[in-house]
Amino acid sequence: MLRRTFLASGIALAATPVLAAQKLPLDAISRYIMEITRAKCDFVQINDDGTLSTGTLYVSRPGRMRFEYDAPEDLLVMAGGGQVAIFDGKSNISGAERYPLSRTPLNLILERNVDFGNRNMVIGHEFDGTATIVTAQDPRHPEYGHLQLKFTDNPVELRQWVVFDGQGSKTTVVLGQFERPDELPGSLFSIEFEEAERRGN
């Protein structure tokens, strides 16, 4: 179950000695996410049992994301074509275990139009003194779990997220500094391409 929940956390204070961090409004957070078209960063994942995993995250909004895990993990998680695919070398060598993206909390930040303020998805909007914390879930399907996002300001940056799946497992992903590449190959997010590569086709 730990390998089925993926993603998660780390928070840095984005304040100066003069200007203190402030709670970010939901429309500013929505604009920030909408402006992410392509991104790449390192991540550290804190699993539900306390173990750590590391890797590289690729994002191509809307709808596409890729988590490449470092060795010794033999794990790849992809979102593309409306699906989330999990390639686990210990159990499914060539084929992926697939789930509809719409049934995962990731859909809340990968959908084309993100508007936390005007949709009944936000169930928490708090400030802990250093970061704005937004908790969101699909109001039509709360059983799919929920997603907790942490943002710093000056400038606005997503620094952490925590996924709580429908079974109660928690996975935290600490995000490194985002790079904004001009291009990312479409093959990074193609489940069919990855399956063909693993079959040697």
CSV table of C-alpha atoms in Angstrom, one decimal:
chain,number,residue,atom,x,y,z
A,1,MET,CA,0.0,0.0,0.0
A,2,LEU,CA,2.9,2.4,0.7
A,3,ARG,CA,4.0,2.2,-2.9
A,4,ARG,CA,0.5,3.0,-4.1
A,5,THR,CA,0.2,6.4,-2.4
A,6,PHE,CA,3.4,8.2,-3.6
A,7,LEU,CA,4.5,11.8,-3.2
A,8,ALA,CA,5.3,14.6,-0.7
A,9,SER,CA,7.1,17.2,1.8
A,10,GLY,CA,9.5,19.9,3.1
A,11,ILE,CA,9.0,23.5,4.0
A,12,ALA,CA,11.3,26.6,3.9
A,13,LEU,CA,10.7,30.0,5.3
A,14,ALA,CA,10.6,32.5,2.4
A,15,ALA,CA,10.8,35.6,4.6
A,16,THR,CA,13.4,38.4,4.8
A,17,PRO,CA,14.5,40.1,8.0
A,18,VAL,CA,12.1,43.0,7.0
A,19,LEU,CA,9.2,41.3,5.4
A,20,ALA,CA,7.5,38.5,7.3
A,21,ALA,CA,5.8,35.5,5.7
A,22,GLN,CA,2.1,35.9,5.2
A,23,LYS,CA,-0.9,33.7,4.5
A,24,LEU,CA,-1.5,33.4,0.8
A,25,PRO,CA,-5.0,33.9,-0.6
A,26,LEU,CA,-6.5,31.0,-2.6
A,27,ASP,CA,-6.6,33.0,-5.8
A,28,ALA,CA,-2.8,33.6,-5.6
A,29,ILE,CA,-2.2,29.9,-5.1
A,30,SER,CA,-4.5,29.0,-8.0
A,31,ARG,CA,-2.6,31.4,-10.3
A,32,TYR,CA,0.7,30.0,-9.2
A,33,ILE,CA,-0.3,26.4,-10.0
A,34,MET,CA,-1.9,27.4,-13.4
A,35,GLU,CA,1.4,29.1,-14.3
A,36,ILE,CA,3.3,25.8,-13.9
A,37,THR,CA,3.5,24.4,-17.4
A,38,ARG,CA,6.7,22.5,-17.3
A,39,ALA,CA,8.8,21.9,-14.2
A,40,LYS,CA,11.5,19.5,-12.8
A,41,CYS,CA,12.9,19.1,-9.3
A,42,ASP,CA,14.4,16.6,-6.9
A,43,PHE,CA,12.2,15.2,-4.2
A,44,VAL,CA,12.5,13.3,-0.9
A,45,GLN,CA,9.5,11.1,-0.1
A,46,ILE,CA,8.6,10.2,3.5
A,47,ASN,CA,6.6,7.0,3.3
A,48,ASP,CA,3.9,6.0,5.7
A,49,ASP,CA,6.2,3.7,7.6
A,50,GLY,CA,8.8,6.4,8.1
A,51,THR,CA,11.3,5.2,5.4
A,52,LEU,CA,12.7,7.6,2.8
A,53,SER,CA,12.8,7.5,-0.9
A,54,THR,CA,14.4,10.0,-3.3
A,55,GLY,CA,14.0,10.8,-7.0
A,56,THR,CA,13.2,13.3,-9.7
A,57,LEU,CA,9.8,14.8,-10.4
A,58,TYR,CA,8.7,16.0,-13.8
A,59,VAL,CA,5.5,18.1,-14.4
A,60,SER,CA,3.9,19.0,-17.6
A,61,ARG,CA,0.5,20.7,-16.9
A,62,PRO,CA,-2.2,20.0,-17.5
A,63,GLY,CA,-2.6,16.3,-16.7
A,64,ARG,CA,1.0,14.9,-16.8
A,65,MET,CA,3.5,14.1,-14.0
A,66,ARG,CA,6.3,11.6,-13.6
A,67,PHE,CA,8.1,10.4,-10.5
A,68,GLU,CA,11.4,8.7,-11.2
A,69,TYR,CA,12.7,7.0,-8.0
A,70,ASP,CA,16.4,6.5,-7.3
A,71,ALA,CA,18.0,3.1,-6.7
A,72,PRO,CA,17.6,0.9,-4.8
A,73,GLU,CA,13.9,1.6,-5.4
A,74,ASP,CA,12.6,0.0,-8.6
A,75,LEU,CA,9.6,2.2,-8.9
A,76,LEU,CA,8.2,4.7,-11.5
A,77,VAL,CA,4.9,6.6,-11.1
A,78,MET,CA,3.4,8.4,-14.1
A,79,ALA,CA,0.3,10.5,-14.8
A,80,GLY,CA,-0.7,10.9,-18.4
A,81,GLY,CA,-3.6,10.3,-20.7
A,82,GLY,CA,-6.1,10.6,-17.9
A,83,GLN,CA,-4.5,7.7,-15.9
A,84,VAL,CA,-2.0,7.2,-13.2
A,85,ALA,CA,0.4,4.2,-13.8
A,86,ILE,CA,2.6,2.5,-11.3
A,87,PHE,CA,5.6,0.5,-12.6
A,88,ASP,CA,6.9,-1.6,-9.7
A,89,GLY,CA,9.9,-3.8,-10.7
A,90,LYS,CA,9.1,-6.1,-7.8
A,91,SER,CA,5.6,-7.0,-9.0
A,92,ASN,CA,4.9,-5.8,-12.5
A,93,ILE,CA,8.0,-5.8,-14.7
A,94,SER,CA,6.6,-4.7,-18.1
A,95,GLY,CA,3.0,-3.7,-17.5
A,96,ALA,CA,1.7,-0.9,-15.3
A,97,GLU,CA,-0.9,-1.0,-12.6
A,98,ARG,CA,-3.3,1.8,-13.7
A,99,TYR,CA,-5.9,4.0,-12.0
A,100,PRO,CA,-8.0,6.9,-13.3
A,101,LEU,CA,-6.3,10.2,-12.6
A,102,SER,CA,-9.7,11.6,-11.7
A,103,ARG,CA,-9.8,9.2,-8.7
A,104,THR,CA,-6.5,10.4,-7.2
A,105,PRO,CA,-5.8,13.6,-5.2
A,106,LEU,CA,-3.2,14.6,-7.8
A,107,ASN,CA,-6.0,15.5,-10.2
A,108,LEU,CA,-6.7,18.6,-8.1
A,109,ILE,CA,-3.4,20.2,-9.2
A,110,LEU,CA,-3.1,18.6,-12.6
A,111,GLU,CA,-6.5,19.5,-14.0
A,112,ARG,CA,-6.6,22.2,-16.7
A,113,ASN,CA,-8.4,24.9,-14.7
A,114,VAL,CA,-7.4,25.1,-11.0
A,115,ASP,CA,-9.5,27.5,-8.9
A,116,PHE,CA,-9.4,26.7,-5.2
A,117,GLY,CA,-11.5,29.7,-4.4
A,118,ASN,CA,-14.5,29.0,-6.6
A,119,ARG,CA,-14.8,25.2,-6.2
A,120,ASN,CA,-16.0,23.3,-3.2
A,121,MET,CA,-12.6,21.5,-2.9
A,122,VAL,CA,-10.8,23.3,-0.2
A,123,ILE,CA,-11.5,21.8,3.3
A,124,GLY,CA,-8.7,23.7,5.0
A,125,HIS,CA,-6.8,27.0,4.5
A,126,GLU,CA,-4.3,27.8,7.3
A,127,PHE,CA,-1.1,29.6,8.1
A,128,ASP,CA,1.5,28.0,10.5
A,129,GLY,CA,3.7,31.1,10.8
A,130,THR,CA,6.0,30.2,7.9
A,131,ALA,CA,3.8,28.5,5.3
A,132,THR,CA,0.3,28.5,3.9
A,133,ILE,CA,-1.3,25.1,4.1
A,134,VAL,CA,-4.2,24.2,1.8
A,135,THR,CA,-6.1,20.9,2.2
A,136,ALA,CA,-8.2,19.9,-0.7
A,137,GLN,CA,-10.3,17.0,-1.9
A,138,ASP,CA,-12.7,16.1,-4.6
A,139,PRO,CA,-16.1,17.1,-3.1
A,140,ARG,CA,-17.9,14.5,-5.2
A,141,HIS,CA,-15.6,11.7,-4.0
A,142,PRO,CA,-14.1,12.3,-0.6
A,143,GLU,CA,-13.4,8.6,-0.4
A,144,TYR,CA,-10.6,9.1,-2.9
A,145,GLY,CA,-8.5,10.8,-0.2
A,146,HIS,CA,-7.2,14.3,0.1
A,147,LEU,CA,-4.2,16.4,-0.6
A,148,GLN,CA,-2.4,18.8,1.7
A,149,LEU,CA,-0.2,21.5,0.0
A,150,LYS,CA,2.3,23.8,1.6
A,151,PHE,CA,3.4,27.1,0.0
A,152,THR,CA,5.9,29.7,0.9
A,153,ASP,CA,5.7,33.3,-0.3
A,154,ASN,CA,8.1,35.9,-1.7
A,155,PRO,CA,7.9,34.4,-4.3
A,156,VAL,CA,5.1,31.9,-4.1
A,157,GLU,CA,6.5,28.4,-4.2
A,158,LEU,CA,5.1,24.9,-3.6
A,159,ARG,CA,7.5,23.3,-1.1
A,160,GLN,CA,5.6,20.2,0.1
A,161,TRP,CA,2.6,18.0,-0.3
A,162,VAL,CA,1.1,15.2,1.6
A,163,VAL,CA,-1.2,12.6,0.1
A,164,PHE,CA,-3.8,10.9,2.3
A,165,ASP,CA,-5.3,8.0,0.4
A,166,GLY,CA,-8.7,6.5,0.8
A,167,GLN,CA,-7.3,3.8,3.1
A,168,GLY,CA,-5.7,6.2,5.6
A,169,SER,CA,-2.1,5.9,4.4
A,170,LYS,CA,0.0,9.1,4.4
A,171,THR,CA,2.8,9.9,2.0
A,172,THR,CA,4.8,13.2,2.3
A,173,VAL,CA,6.9,14.6,-0.6
A,174,VAL,CA,9.6,17.3,0.1
A,175,LEU,CA,10.2,19.2,-3.1
A,176,GLY,CA,13.5,20.8,-4.1
A,177,GLN,CA,14.0,23.9,-6.2
A,178,PHE,CA,11.8,23.9,-9.3
A,179,GLU,CA,13.6,24.2,-12.7
A,180,ARG,CA,11.5,25.4,-15.6
A,181,PRO,CA,12.8,23.6,-18.7
A,182,ASP,CA,11.7,24.9,-22.1
A,183,GLU,CA,10.7,21.4,-23.2
A,184,LEU,CA,10.1,18.0,-21.7
A,185,PRO,CA,9.7,15.0,-24.1
A,186,GLY,CA,6.2,13.7,-24.4
A,187,SER,CA,7.6,10.2,-23.9
A,188,LEU,CA,8.3,11.0,-20.3
A,189,PHE,CA,4.5,10.9,-19.7
A,190,SER,CA,3.4,8.2,-22.1
A,191,ILE,CA,2.4,5.0,-20.3
A,192,GLU,CA,2.2,3.1,-23.5
A,193,PHE,CA,5.7,4.2,-24.5
A,194,GLU,CA,7.1,3.1,-21.1
A,195,GLU,CA,5.5,-0.3,-21.4
A,196,ALA,CA,6.9,-0.8,-24.9
A,197,GLU,CA,10.3,0.2,-23.7
A,198,ARG,CA,10.2,-2.3,-20.8
A,199,ARG,CA,9.0,-5.1,-23.2
A,200,GLY,CA,11.9,-4.3,-25.5
A,201,ASN,CA,9.7,-3.3,-28.4
